């Protein structure tokens, strides 16, 4: 009763004091004010746990490729790979010696250093590849699952090699161990490259094809003997 | 609209007075009521009752500070409702509820005396508060007039909760001394 009386008396204090209290700094907005502190604590912990599990699941399932923790030889590879392809070489232009070398896996002519076509990219089999614009082709090849961090860029119309490069200074770098993960940066359904510059991504059938380097340019040798131009990423 | 015009509207018995009061002081009164009553509906009802009481009080009253007038009305109404709700909460409290309801019907012999005491005590408290440093004064009024919780006060005054509590404790001790010196029996 006495406290109640005091509370009532305080309610009758001078008006100026009530107005003066309005000069106090504004109260900060308190989020979740009605939620008990203990619940907030456990709720925060649970939310953090969910985020961690989500990240782990995302990385493990490949939904978050940018965060994928690669295995071997990924240190120098681009972290956000994308691939491009080009149109096959014009069928009317024969590539000397190409069919034979591609089909039997013999080293490319000229340089004489090409590896067999079923080798995977663990390095340049014929000496330095001397790429011109970016890191050399590389591959992260985990156990049973390959992640190609190879080339990005866009198709350059009319730019298949004339074939002579293999004779002169072409070098087989290895085979494209593309795969399961994809030829591009996503795991979408396969798309085909097009001449208008569509990103070529996730084309499983390119796995195992030979990659050539010549004059600082990179080419993918298709099964029919034609070539795709691979433009290294520059970004 | 300034306060004098709003008061004039009340005196002219214009219902526009309530609309203008709601426009200008609705949020303020709602904040006062919300500090006392956790349920939004209860607070809203008290604010509406404030306008009704004001309608009945003006005339004859002509408040000097309209904001404080509305604030006091809202505070008192909210405290009454809070007491009523507390009584209802206590064990189904039909007896307490009945007493609470019958209280309106009986005259309280000590009522006038108490009212005088409350006014005198309020005057003592006002003098005491006026002598306090700004922060202490505002802290006290925010806590015991607006009935803001400690967490809000800590955020408002950029202090930790324990700082707020200890500062309020010191102010209460000093107030107790002053009240005893002034002969206010509590």
mmCIF file of C-alpha atoms in Angstrom:
data_model
loop_
_atom_site.group_PDB
_atom_site.id
_atom_site.type_symbol
_atom_site.label_atom_id
_atom_site.label_comp_id
_atom_site.label_asym_id
_atom_site.label_seq_id
_atom_site.Cartn_x
_atom_site.Cartn_y
_atom_site.Cartn_z
ATOM 1 C CA UNK A 1 0.000 0.000 0.000
ATOM 2 C CA UNK A 2 2.795 2.368 0.852
ATOM 3 C CA UNK A 3 4.597 1.658 -2.377
ATOM 4 C CA UNK A 4 1.352 2.190 -4.208
ATOM 5 C CA UNK A 5 0.902 5.483 -2.467
ATOM 6 C CA UNK A 6 4.391 6.541 -3.433
ATOM 7 C CA UNK A 7 3.797 5.503 -7.005
ATOM 8 C CA UNK A 8 0.658 7.580 -6.998
ATOM 9 C CA UNK A 9 2.507 10.547 -5.530
ATOM 10 C CA UNK A 10 5.187 10.297 -8.161
ATOM 11 C CA UNK A 11 2.397 10.389 -10.708
ATOM 12 C CA UNK A 12 1.501 13.844 -9.428
ATOM 13 C CA UNK A 13 4.928 15.432 -9.716
ATOM 14 C CA UNK A 14 5.334 18.755 -11.375
ATOM 15 C CA UNK A 15 4.487 18.878 -15.087
ATOM 16 C CA UNK A 16 7.824 20.450 -15.905
ATOM 17 C CA UNK A 17 9.623 17.382 -14.592
ATOM 18 C CA UNK A 18 7.562 15.138 -16.836
ATOM 19 C CA UNK A 19 8.343 17.282 -19.841
ATOM 20 C CA UNK A 20 11.987 17.410 -18.824
ATOM 21 C CA UNK A 21 12.157 13.615 -18.881
ATOM 22 C CA UNK A 22 11.164 13.773 -22.521
ATOM 23 C CA UNK A 23 14.573 15.305 -23.155
ATOM 24 C CA UNK A 24 16.191 11.979 -22.336
ATOM 25 C CA UNK A 25 17.852 10.295 -25.280
ATOM 26 C CA UNK A 26 15.618 8.140 -27.389
ATOM 27 C CA UNK A 27 15.499 4.508 -26.451
ATOM 28 C CA UNK A 28 17.192 2.260 -28.985
ATOM 29 C CA UNK A 29 14.965 -0.081 -30.911
ATOM 30 C CA UNK A 30 15.164 -3.443 -29.281
ATOM 31 C CA UNK A 31 14.625 -6.347 -31.571
ATOM 32 C CA UNK A 32 12.889 -9.352 -30.126
ATOM 33 C CA UNK A 33 12.164 -7.430 -26.994
ATOM 34 C CA UNK A 34 9.348 -9.723 -26.031
ATOM 35 C CA UNK A 35 11.451 -12.841 -26.398
ATOM 36 C CA UNK A 36 13.057 -13.923 -23.136
ATOM 37 C CA UNK A 37 16.795 -13.555 -23.088
ATOM 38 C CA UNK A 38 17.342 -17.247 -22.447
ATOM 39 C CA UNK A 39 15.335 -18.120 -25.548
ATOM 40 C CA UNK A 40 17.277 -15.600 -27.577
ATOM 41 C CA UNK A 41 20.506 -17.221 -26.463
ATOM 42 C CA UNK A 42 19.474 -20.728 -27.400
ATOM 43 C CA UNK A 43 17.762 -19.489 -30.543
ATOM 44 C CA UNK A 44 20.975 -17.807 -31.625
ATOM 45 C CA UNK A 45 22.959 -20.946 -31.009
ATOM 46 C CA UNK A 46 20.469 -23.028 -32.951
ATOM 47 C CA UNK A 47 20.527 -20.562 -35.840
ATOM 48 C CA UNK A 48 24.324 -20.643 -35.929
ATOM 49 C CA UNK A 49 24.254 -24.425 -35.970
ATOM 50 C CA UNK A 50 21.771 -24.457 -38.826
ATOM 51 C CA UNK A 51 23.953 -22.059 -40.812
ATOM 52 C CA UNK A 52 27.022 -24.228 -40.238
ATOM 53 C CA UNK A 53 25.195 -27.381 -41.297
ATOM 54 C CA UNK A 54 23.811 -25.582 -44.323
ATOM 55 C CA UNK A 55 27.246 -24.404 -45.374
ATOM 56 C CA UNK A 56 28.697 -27.836 -44.907
ATOM 57 C CA UNK A 57 25.893 -29.443 -46.868
ATOM 58 C CA UNK A 58 26.165 -26.814 -49.579
ATOM 59 C CA UNK A 59 29.857 -27.347 -49.994
ATOM 60 C CA UNK A 60 29.571 -31.096 -49.854
ATOM 61 C CA UNK A 61 26.839 -31.237 -52.441
ATOM 62 C CA UNK A 62 28.489 -28.761 -54.741
ATOM 63 C CA UNK A 63 25.788 -26.159 -54.567
ATOM 64 C CA UNK A 64 28.412 -23.711 -53.456
ATOM 65 C CA UNK A 65 31.224 -24.338 -55.932
ATOM 66 C CA UNK A 66 33.023 -21.168 -55.069
ATOM 67 C CA UNK A 67 33.593 -22.503 -51.600
ATOM 68 C CA UNK A 68 34.479 -25.956 -52.707
ATOM 69 C CA UNK A 69 37.647 -27.046 -51.080
ATOM 70 C CA UNK A 70 39.684 -28.608 -53.810
ATOM 71 C CA UNK A 71 42.235 -31.257 -53.438
ATOM 72 C CA UNK A 72 45.437 -31.517 -55.368
ATOM 73 C CA UNK A 73 46.902 -28.786 -57.481
ATOM 74 C CA UNK A 74 44.127 -26.352 -57.047
ATOM 75 C CA UNK A 75 46.328 -23.680 -55.638
ATOM 76 C CA UNK A 76 46.988 -21.924 -58.878
ATOM 77 C CA UNK A 77 43.694 -22.575 -60.472
ATOM 78 C CA UNK A 78 41.039 -19.984 -60.897
ATOM 79 C CA UNK A 79 38.539 -20.206 -58.138
ATOM 80 C CA UNK A 80 35.474 -19.565 -60.172
ATOM 81 C CA UNK A 81 35.864 -21.502 -63.296
ATOM 82 C CA UNK A 82 33.882 -21.088 -66.362
ATOM 83 C CA UNK A 83 34.467 -22.583 -69.653
ATOM 84 C CA UNK A 84 33.974 -21.606 -73.159
ATOM 85 C CA UNK A 85 34.015 -23.436 -76.279
ATOM 86 C CA UNK A 86 34.099 -22.625 -79.837
ATOM 87 C CA UNK A 87 32.708 -24.032 -82.905
ATOM 88 C CA UNK A 88 34.374 -27.067 -84.313
ATOM 89 C CA UNK A 89 36.874 -26.491 -86.950
ATOM 90 C CA UNK A 90 35.435 -26.083 -90.364
ATOM 91 C CA UNK A 91 35.057 -29.450 -91.794
ATOM 92 C CA UNK A 92 36.479 -28.323 -95.043
ATOM 93 C CA UNK A 93 39.820 -27.591 -93.531
ATOM 94 C CA UNK A 94 41.856 -30.637 -93.002
ATOM 95 C CA UNK A 95 44.288 -30.661 -90.196
ATOM 96 C CA UNK A 96 47.424 -32.391 -91.217
ATOM 97 C CA UNK A 97 48.241 -35.334 -89.124
ATOM 98 C CA UNK A 98 45.481 -34.563 -86.786
ATOM 99 C CA UNK A 99 43.258 -37.543 -87.211
ATOM 100 C CA UNK A 100 46.039 -39.962 -86.697
ATOM 101 C CA UNK A 101 47.457 -38.303 -83.682
ATOM 102 C CA UNK A 102 44.142 -37.785 -82.067
ATOM 103 C CA UNK A 103 42.884 -41.248 -82.632
ATOM 104 C CA UNK A 104 45.881 -43.214 -81.642
ATOM 105 C CA UNK A 105 46.981 -41.006 -78.890
ATOM 106 C CA UNK A 106 50.372 -40.391 -80.328
ATOM 107 C CA UNK A 107 52.172 -37.203 -79.569
ATOM 108 C CA UNK A 108 51.391 -34.273 -81.663
ATOM 109 C CA UNK A 109 53.556 -33.716 -84.615
ATOM 110 C CA UNK A 110 56.033 -30.953 -84.770
ATOM 111 C CA UNK A 111 56.645 -30.661 -81.122
ATOM 112 C CA UNK A 112 56.678 -34.389 -80.816
ATOM 113 C CA UNK A 113 55.801 -34.143 -77.229
ATOM 114 C CA UNK A 114 52.101 -34.796 -77.001
ATOM 115 C CA UNK A 115 50.988 -37.364 -74.567
ATOM 116 C CA UNK A 116 48.440 -39.994 -75.237
ATOM 117 C CA UNK A 117 44.905 -38.835 -75.203
ATOM 118 C CA UNK A 118 43.896 -40.668 -72.101
ATOM 119 C CA UNK A 119 46.273 -38.892 -69.863
ATOM 120 C CA UNK A 120 44.803 -36.491 -67.523
ATOM 121 C CA UNK A 121 46.044 -33.117 -66.774
ATOM 122 C CA UNK A 122 48.576 -33.365 -64.130
ATOM 123 C CA UNK A 123 51.007 -31.198 -65.894
ATOM 124 C CA UNK A 124 52.523 -30.411 -69.147
ATOM 125 C CA UNK A 125 54.003 -33.468 -70.611
ATOM 126 C CA UNK A 126 56.096 -31.651 -73.076
ATOM 127 C CA UNK A 127 57.580 -28.917 -71.097
ATOM 128 C CA UNK A 128 56.148 -25.601 -70.132
ATOM 129 C CA UNK A 129 53.007 -24.749 -71.886
ATOM 130 C CA UNK A 130 53.742 -21.059 -71.937
ATOM 131 C CA UNK A 131 50.226 -19.817 -71.615
ATOM 132 C CA UNK A 132 49.811 -16.251 -72.586
ATOM 133 C CA UNK A 133 46.985 -14.803 -70.615
ATOM 134 C CA UNK A 134 46.380 -16.708 -67.466
ATOM 135 C CA UNK A 135 47.264 -19.733 -65.479
ATOM 136 C CA UNK A 136 47.992 -22.852 -67.414
ATOM 137 C CA UNK A 137 45.338 -25.459 -67.648
ATOM 138 C CA UNK A 138 45.062 -27.304 -64.464
ATOM 139 C CA UNK A 139 42.827 -29.797 -62.915
ATOM 140 C CA UNK A 140 41.647 -30.674 -59.516
ATOM 141 C CA UNK A 141 41.135 -34.308 -59.654
ATOM 142 C CA UNK A 142 39.725 -35.748 -56.509
ATOM 143 C CA UNK A 143 38.955 -39.325 -55.872
ATOM 144 C CA UNK A 144 36.477 -40.303 -58.500
ATOM 145 C CA UNK A 145 35.255 -36.789 -58.963
ATOM 146 C CA UNK A 146 36.939 -34.269 -61.115
ATOM 147 C CA UNK A 147 36.707 -30.581 -60.958
ATOM 148 C CA UNK A 148 38.108 -28.863 -63.927
ATOM 149 C CA UNK A 149 39.425 -25.445 -63.354
ATOM 150 C CA UNK A 150 40.476 -24.955 -66.835
ATOM 151 C CA UNK A 151 39.481 -22.274 -69.206
ATOM 152 C CA UNK A 152 36.971 -19.603 -69.130
ATOM 153 C CA UNK A 153 35.982 -17.043 -71.591
ATOM 154 C CA UNK A 154 33.928 -16.952 -74.641
ATOM 155 C CA UNK A 155 33.842 -18.376 -78.008
ATOM 156 C CA UNK A 156 35.814 -16.492 -80.590
ATOM 157 C CA UNK A 157 34.100 -16.911 -83.909
ATOM 158 C CA UNK A 158 36.173 -18.126 -86.705
ATOM 159 C CA UNK A 159 39.028 -19.034 -84.564
ATOM 160 C CA UNK A 160 39.764 -22.657 -84.877
ATOM 161 C CA UNK A 161 43.374 -23.202 -85.702
ATOM 162 C CA UNK A 162 44.287 -23.846 -89.210
ATOM 163 C CA UNK A 163 45.852 -27.066 -88.221
ATOM 164 C CA UNK A 164 49.366 -26.021 -88.875
ATOM 165 C CA UNK A 165 49.970 -25.267 -85.258
ATOM 166 C CA UNK A 166 50.307 -28.887 -84.440
ATOM 167 C CA UNK A 167 52.952 -29.226 -86.998
ATOM 168 C CA UNK A 168 54.880 -26.231 -85.877
ATOM 169 C CA UNK A 169 54.667 -25.694 -82.207
ATOM 170 C CA UNK A 170 51.616 -27.440 -80.846
ATOM 171 C CA UNK A 171 51.928 -29.168 -77.577
ATOM 172 C CA UNK A 172 49.603 -31.607 -75.998
ATOM 173 C CA UNK A 173 48.992 -30.561 -72.482
ATOM 174 C CA UNK A 174 46.924 -33.510 -71.444
ATOM 175 C CA UNK A 175 43.367 -34.579 -71.487
ATOM 176 C CA UNK A 176 40.379 -32.871 -70.211
ATOM 177 C CA UNK A 177 39.293 -34.791 -67.198
ATOM 178 C CA UNK A 178 36.075 -32.920 -67.059
ATOM 179 C CA UNK A 179 33.445 -34.375 -65.605
ATOM 180 C CA UNK A 180 31.087 -35.075 -63.061
ATOM 181 C CA UNK A 181 31.398 -31.636 -61.748
ATOM 182 C CA UNK A 182 31.140 -29.872 -64.944
ATOM 183 C CA UNK A 183 32.932 -28.138 -67.609
ATOM 184 C CA UNK A 184 31.839 -24.830 -66.342
ATOM 185 C CA UNK A 185 31.059 -23.145 -63.160
ATOM 186 C CA UNK A 186 27.707 -24.670 -62.600
ATOM 187 C CA UNK A 187 26.292 -28.064 -62.411
ATOM 188 C CA UNK A 188 23.445 -27.356 -64.725
ATOM 189 C CA UNK A 189 22.220 -29.554 -67.457
ATOM 190 C CA UNK A 190 24.595 -29.657 -70.370
ATOM 191 C CA UNK A 191 24.472 -26.741 -72.643
ATOM 192 C CA UNK A 192 26.129 -26.382 -75.889
ATOM 193 C CA UNK A 193 28.272 -23.554 -76.904
ATOM 194 C CA UNK A 194 27.042 -21.359 -79.586
ATOM 195 C CA UNK A 195 28.539 -18.866 -81.835
ATOM 196 C CA UNK A 196 26.904 -15.992 -80.118
ATOM 197 C CA UNK A 197 29.059 -16.484 -77.126
ATOM 198 C CA UNK A 198 26.935 -18.668 -74.943
ATOM 199 C CA UNK A 199 28.905 -19.990 -72.087
ATOM 200 C CA UNK A 200 29.757 -23.571 -72.614
ATOM 201 C CA UNK A 201 29.187 -25.366 -69.448
ATOM 202 C CA UNK A 202 29.021 -28.847 -68.147
ATOM 203 C CA UNK A 203 29.511 -30.883 -71.252
ATOM 204 C CA UNK A 204 30.390 -34.306 -69.988
ATOM 205 C CA UNK A 205 31.215 -35.633 -73.385
ATOM 206 C CA UNK A 206 34.264 -33.408 -73.528
ATOM 207 C CA UNK A 207 35.832 -35.338 -70.748
ATOM 208 C CA UNK A 208 38.920 -37.144 -71.862
ATOM 209 C CA UNK A 209 39.525 -35.030 -74.925
ATOM 210 C CA UNK A 210 42.956 -33.717 -75.638
ATOM 211 C CA UNK A 211 43.927 -30.187 -74.907
ATOM 212 C CA UNK A 212 46.535 -28.513 -76.993
ATOM 213 C CA UNK A 213 48.522 -25.453 -76.480
ATOM 214 C CA UNK A 214 50.032 -23.544 -79.325
ATOM 215 C CA UNK A 215 51.407 -20.049 -79.394
ATOM 216 C CA UNK A 216 49.937 -19.376 -76.055
ATOM 217 C CA UNK A 217 46.468 -20.431 -77.152
ATOM 218 C CA UNK A 218 44.522 -23.444 -76.029
ATOM 219 C CA UNK A 219 42.473 -25.834 -78.040
ATOM 220 C CA UNK A 220 40.295 -28.773 -77.324
ATOM 221 C CA UNK A 221 40.516 -31.477 -79.860
ATOM 222 C CA UNK A 222 37.146 -33.012 -80.462
ATOM 223 C CA UNK A 223 36.564 -36.615 -81.336
ATOM 224 C CA UNK A 224 35.914 -35.789 -84.945
ATOM 225 C CA UNK A 225 39.224 -34.057 -85.255
ATOM 226 C CA UNK A 226 37.891 -30.558 -85.106
ATOM 227 C CA UNK A 227 38.849 -28.048 -82.436
ATOM 228 C CA UNK A 228 37.350 -25.798 -79.892
ATOM 229 C CA UNK A 229 39.174 -22.679 -78.952
ATOM 230 C CA UNK A 230 39.573 -22.305 -75.254
ATOM 231 C CA UNK A 231 40.113 -18.822 -74.052
ATOM 232 C CA UNK A 232 41.771 -18.537 -70.692
ATOM 233 C CA UNK A 233 40.002 -16.484 -68.177
ATOM 234 C CA UNK A 234 41.326 -13.045 -67.783
ATOM 235 C CA UNK A 235 39.143 -11.833 -64.956
ATOM 236 C CA UNK B 1 -2.433 22.420 -33.776
ATOM 237 C CA UNK B 2 -1.146 24.036 -30.633
ATOM 238 C CA UNK B 3 -2.295 23.021 -27.197
ATOM 239 C CA UNK B 4 -4.341 26.139 -26.492
ATOM 240 C CA UNK B 5 -6.471 25.505 -29.562
ATOM 241 C CA UNK B 6 -7.018 21.903 -28.605
ATOM 242 C CA UNK B 7 -8.156 22.991 -25.153
ATOM 243 C CA UNK B 8 -10.459 25.531 -26.769
ATOM 244 C CA UNK B 9 -11.990 22.743 -28.816
ATOM 245 C CA UNK B 10 -12.685 20.806 -25.636
ATOM 246 C CA UNK B 11 -14.285 23.851 -24.110
ATOM 247 C CA UNK B 12 -16.352 24.364 -27.218
ATOM 248 C CA UNK B 13 -17.462 20.726 -26.921
ATOM 249 C CA UNK B 14 -16.177 19.995 -30.390
ATOM 250 C CA UNK B 15 -15.443 16.371 -31.109
ATOM 251 C CA UNK B 16 -12.577 17.575 -33.227
ATOM 252 C CA UNK B 17 -10.761 17.971 -29.916
ATOM 253 C CA UNK B 18 -10.415 14.222 -29.518
ATOM 254 C CA UNK B 19 -9.158 13.753 -33.064
ATOM 255 C CA UNK B 20 -6.568 16.484 -32.573
ATOM 256 C CA UNK B 21 -5.516 15.025 -29.236
ATOM 257 C CA UNK B 22 -5.089 11.628 -30.817
ATOM 258 C CA UNK B 23 -3.059 13.123 -33.649
ATOM 259 C CA UNK B 24 -0.724 15.027 -31.422
ATOM 260 C CA UNK B 25 -0.472 12.933 -28.273
ATOM 261 C CA UNK B 26 -1.821 9.511 -29.226
ATOM 262 C CA UNK B 27 1.611 7.960 -29.661
ATOM 263 C CA UNK B 28 2.869 9.488 -26.429
ATOM 264 C CA UNK B 29 -0.071 8.221 -24.413
ATOM 265 C CA UNK B 30 0.216 4.816 -26.042
ATOM 266 C CA UNK B 31 3.862 4.641 -25.000
ATOM 267 C CA UNK B 32 2.970 5.538 -21.413
ATOM 268 C CA UNK B 33 0.231 2.905 -21.306
ATOM 269 C CA UNK B 34 2.377 0.245 -22.983
ATOM 270 C CA UNK B 35 5.016 0.543 -20.270
ATOM 271 C CA UNK B 36 2.432 -0.424 -17.717
ATOM 272 C CA UNK B 37 0.211 -2.817 -19.616
ATOM 273 C CA UNK B 38 1.763 -5.610 -21.627
ATOM 274 C CA UNK B 39 -1.275 -6.229 -23.793
ATOM 275 C CA UNK B 40 -1.686 -3.857 -26.668
ATOM 276 C CA UNK B 41 -5.468 -4.003 -26.437
ATOM 277 C CA UNK B 42 -5.440 -2.923 -22.806
ATOM 278 C CA UNK B 43 -3.099 -0.055 -23.568
ATOM 279 C CA UNK B 44 -5.269 1.031 -26.463
ATOM 280 C CA UNK B 45 -8.348 1.001 -24.300
ATOM 281 C CA UNK B 46 -6.636 3.145 -21.699
ATOM 282 C CA UNK B 47 -5.689 5.682 -24.332
ATOM 283 C CA UNK B 48 -9.292 5.845 -25.467
ATOM 284 C CA UNK B 49 -10.381 6.266 -21.861
ATOM 285 C CA UNK B 50 -7.907 9.133 -21.594
ATOM 286 C CA UNK B 51 -9.753 11.054 -24.282
ATOM 287 C CA UNK B 52 -13.046 10.347 -22.557
ATOM 288 C CA UNK B 53 -11.729 11.542 -19.200
ATOM 289 C CA UNK B 54 -10.304 14.610 -20.850
ATOM 290 C CA UNK B 55 -13.657 15.306 -22.452
ATOM 291 C CA UNK B 56 -15.278 15.128 -19.056
ATOM 292 C CA UNK B 57 -12.551 17.160 -17.356
ATOM 293 C CA UNK B 58 -12.495 20.064 -19.810
ATOM 294 C CA UNK B 59 -14.305 22.181 -18.899
ATOM 295 C CA UNK B 60 -13.961 23.082 -16.101
ATOM 296 C CA UNK B 61 -10.254 22.341 -16.145
ATOM 297 C CA UNK B 62 -7.805 24.157 -18.366
ATOM 298 C CA UNK B 63 -4.484 22.291 -18.123
ATOM 299 C CA UNK B 64 -1.311 24.314 -18.157
ATOM 300 C CA UNK B 65 0.664 21.580 -19.897
ATOM 301 C CA UNK B 66 -1.577 19.436 -22.029
ATOM 302 C CA UNK B 67 0.977 16.716 -22.641
ATOM 303 C CA UNK B 68 1.552 16.178 -18.933
ATOM 304 C CA UNK B 69 -2.190 16.275 -18.356
ATOM 305 C CA UNK B 70 -2.833 13.535 -20.883
ATOM 306 C CA UNK B 71 0.199 11.613 -19.642
ATOM 307 C CA UNK B 72 -0.985 11.643 -16.059
ATOM 308 C CA UNK B 73 -4.470 10.582 -17.028
ATOM 309 C CA UNK B 74 -3.126 7.718 -19.120
ATOM 310 C CA UNK B 75 -0.739 6.654 -16.393
ATOM 311 C CA UNK B 76 -3.430 6.618 -13.729
ATOM 312 C CA UNK B 77 -5.883 4.771 -15.941
ATOM 313 C CA UNK B 78 -3.234 2.250 -16.898
ATOM 314 C CA UNK B 79 -2.241 1.673 -13.296
ATOM 315 C CA UNK B 80 -5.879 1.165 -12.354
ATOM 316 C CA UNK B 81 -6.284 -1.346 -15.102
ATOM 317 C CA UNK B 82 -3.058 -3.048 -14.142
ATOM 318 C CA UNK B 83 -4.281 -3.426 -10.561
ATOM 319 C CA UNK B 84 -7.551 -4.788 -11.836
ATOM 320 C CA UNK B 85 -5.758 -7.315 -14.007
ATOM 321 C CA UNK B 86 -3.471 -8.325 -11.168
ATOM 322 C CA UNK B 87 -6.472 -8.851 -8.941
ATOM 323 C CA UNK B 88 -8.101 -11.013 -11.586
ATOM 324 C CA UNK B 89 -4.931 -13.023 -11.961
ATOM 325 C CA UNK B 90 -4.652 -13.883 -8.286
ATOM 326 C CA UNK B 91 -6.377 -17.214 -7.968
ATOM 327 C CA UNK B 92 -9.421 -16.498 -9.967
ATOM 328 C CA UNK B 93 -9.869 -13.685 -7.476
ATOM 329 C CA UNK B 94 -13.620 -13.189 -7.568
ATOM 330 C CA UNK B 95 -13.549 -11.702 -4.069
ATOM 331 C CA UNK B 96 -10.810 -9.291 -4.962
ATOM 332 C CA UNK B 97 -12.514 -8.487 -8.202
ATOM 333 C CA UNK B 98 -15.758 -7.836 -6.390
ATOM 334 C CA UNK B 99 -14.032 -5.610 -3.883
ATOM 335 C CA UNK B 100 -12.297 -3.853 -6.675
ATOM 336 C CA UNK B 101 -15.640 -3.227 -8.354
ATOM 337 C CA UNK B 102 -17.402 -2.191 -5.149
ATOM 338 C CA UNK B 103 -14.638 0.245 -4.361
ATOM 339 C CA UNK B 104 -16.284 2.635 -6.798
ATOM 340 C CA UNK B 105 -19.500 2.516 -4.797
ATOM 341 C CA UNK B 106 -18.238 3.226 -1.326
ATOM 342 C CA UNK B 107 -16.778 6.453 -0.097
ATOM 343 C CA UNK B 108 -13.309 6.147 1.296
ATOM 344 C CA UNK B 109 -13.112 8.018 4.579
ATOM 345 C CA UNK B 110 -9.396 8.490 4.203
ATOM 346 C CA UNK B 111 -9.689 9.471 0.572
ATOM 347 C CA UNK B 112 -9.481 13.209 0.953
ATOM 348 C CA UNK B 113 -6.671 12.958 3.442
ATOM 349 C CA UNK B 114 -4.770 10.605 1.197
ATOM 350 C CA UNK B 115 -5.293 12.886 -1.731
ATOM 351 C CA UNK B 116 -3.843 15.737 0.230
ATOM 352 C CA UNK B 117 -0.972 13.605 1.349
ATOM 353 C CA UNK B 118 -0.299 12.528 -2.175
ATOM 354 C CA UNK B 119 -0.238 16.130 -3.312
ATOM 355 C CA UNK B 120 2.114 17.096 -0.521
ATOM 356 C CA UNK B 121 4.333 14.126 -1.137
ATOM 357 C CA UNK B 122 4.353 14.913 -4.830
ATOM 358 C CA UNK B 123 5.474 18.439 -4.016
ATOM 359 C CA UNK B 124 8.306 17.121 -1.857
ATOM 360 C CA UNK B 125 9.341 14.682 -4.563
ATOM 361 C CA UNK B 126 9.197 17.435 -7.162
ATOM 362 C CA UNK B 127 11.529 19.610 -5.137
ATOM 363 C CA UNK B 128 13.843 16.688 -4.556
ATOM 364 C CA UNK B 129 13.927 15.834 -8.251
ATOM 365 C CA UNK B 130 14.470 19.431 -9.295
ATOM 366 C CA UNK B 131 17.675 19.452 -7.237
ATOM 367 C CA UNK B 132 19.065 16.318 -8.861
ATOM 368 C CA UNK B 133 21.493 16.301 -11.770
ATOM 369 C CA UNK B 134 19.769 16.045 -15.137
ATOM 370 C CA UNK B 135 20.618 12.428 -15.792
ATOM 371 C CA UNK B 136 19.532 11.247 -12.355
ATOM 372 C CA UNK B 137 16.321 13.215 -12.536
ATOM 373 C CA UNK B 138 15.422 11.901 -15.972
ATOM 374 C CA UNK B 139 16.376 8.393 -15.000
ATOM 375 C CA UNK B 140 14.112 8.521 -11.964
ATOM 376 C CA UNK B 141 11.165 10.002 -13.815
ATOM 377 C CA UNK B 142 11.561 7.554 -16.695
ATOM 378 C CA UNK B 143 11.633 4.677 -14.264
ATOM 379 C CA UNK B 144 8.937 5.647 -11.791
ATOM 380 C CA UNK B 145 6.689 7.937 -13.755
ATOM 381 C CA UNK B 146 6.899 6.329 -17.194
ATOM 382 C CA UNK B 147 7.616 2.932 -15.619
ATOM 383 C CA UNK B 148 10.164 2.021 -18.253
ATOM 384 C CA UNK B 149 12.043 -1.194 -17.725
ATOM 385 C CA UNK B 150 15.698 -1.284 -16.746
ATOM 386 C CA UNK B 151 16.860 -2.603 -20.119
ATOM 387 C CA UNK B 152 15.236 0.268 -21.988
ATOM 388 C CA UNK B 153 16.718 2.772 -19.563
ATOM 389 C CA UNK B 154 20.163 1.253 -19.976
ATOM 390 C CA UNK B 155 19.893 1.604 -23.744
ATOM 391 C CA UNK B 156 18.449 5.096 -23.509
ATOM 392 C CA UNK B 157 21.099 6.433 -21.145
ATOM 393 C CA UNK B 158 23.992 4.432 -22.570
ATOM 394 C CA UNK B 159 24.637 2.612 -19.306
ATOM 395 C CA UNK B 160 24.790 -0.988 -18.263
ATOM 396 C CA UNK B 161 21.777 -2.381 -16.467
ATOM 397 C CA UNK B 162 23.721 -2.704 -13.248
ATOM 398 C CA UNK B 163 24.750 0.939 -13.468
ATOM 399 C CA UNK B 164 21.115 1.930 -13.888
ATOM 400 C CA UNK B 165 20.092 -0.190 -10.926
ATOM 401 C CA UNK B 166 22.772 1.135 -8.616
ATOM 402 C CA UNK B 167 22.106 4.720 -9.617
ATOM 403 C CA UNK B 168 18.377 4.284 -8.994
ATOM 404 C CA UNK B 169 19.158 2.655 -5.683
ATOM 405 C CA UNK B 170 21.193 5.658 -4.578
ATOM 406 C CA UNK B 171 18.451 8.049 -5.666
ATOM 407 C CA UNK B 172 15.837 6.070 -3.743
ATOM 408 C CA UNK B 173 17.976 6.157 -0.600
ATOM 409 C CA UNK B 174 18.345 9.900 -0.858
ATOM 410 C CA UNK B 175 14.627 10.291 -1.503
ATOM 411 C CA UNK B 176 13.829 8.239 1.551
ATOM 412 C CA UNK B 177 16.013 10.511 3.657
ATOM 413 C CA UNK B 178 14.347 13.612 2.216
ATOM 414 C CA UNK B 179 10.855 12.233 2.795
ATOM 415 C CA UNK B 180 11.699 11.418 6.381
ATOM 416 C CA UNK B 181 13.141 14.859 6.909
ATOM 417 C CA UNK B 182 9.985 16.405 5.459
ATOM 418 C CA UNK B 183 7.847 14.290 7.739
ATOM 419 C CA UNK B 184 6.108 12.365 5.045
ATOM 420 C CA UNK B 185 4.995 9.154 6.658
ATOM 421 C CA UNK B 186 5.209 6.146 4.424
#
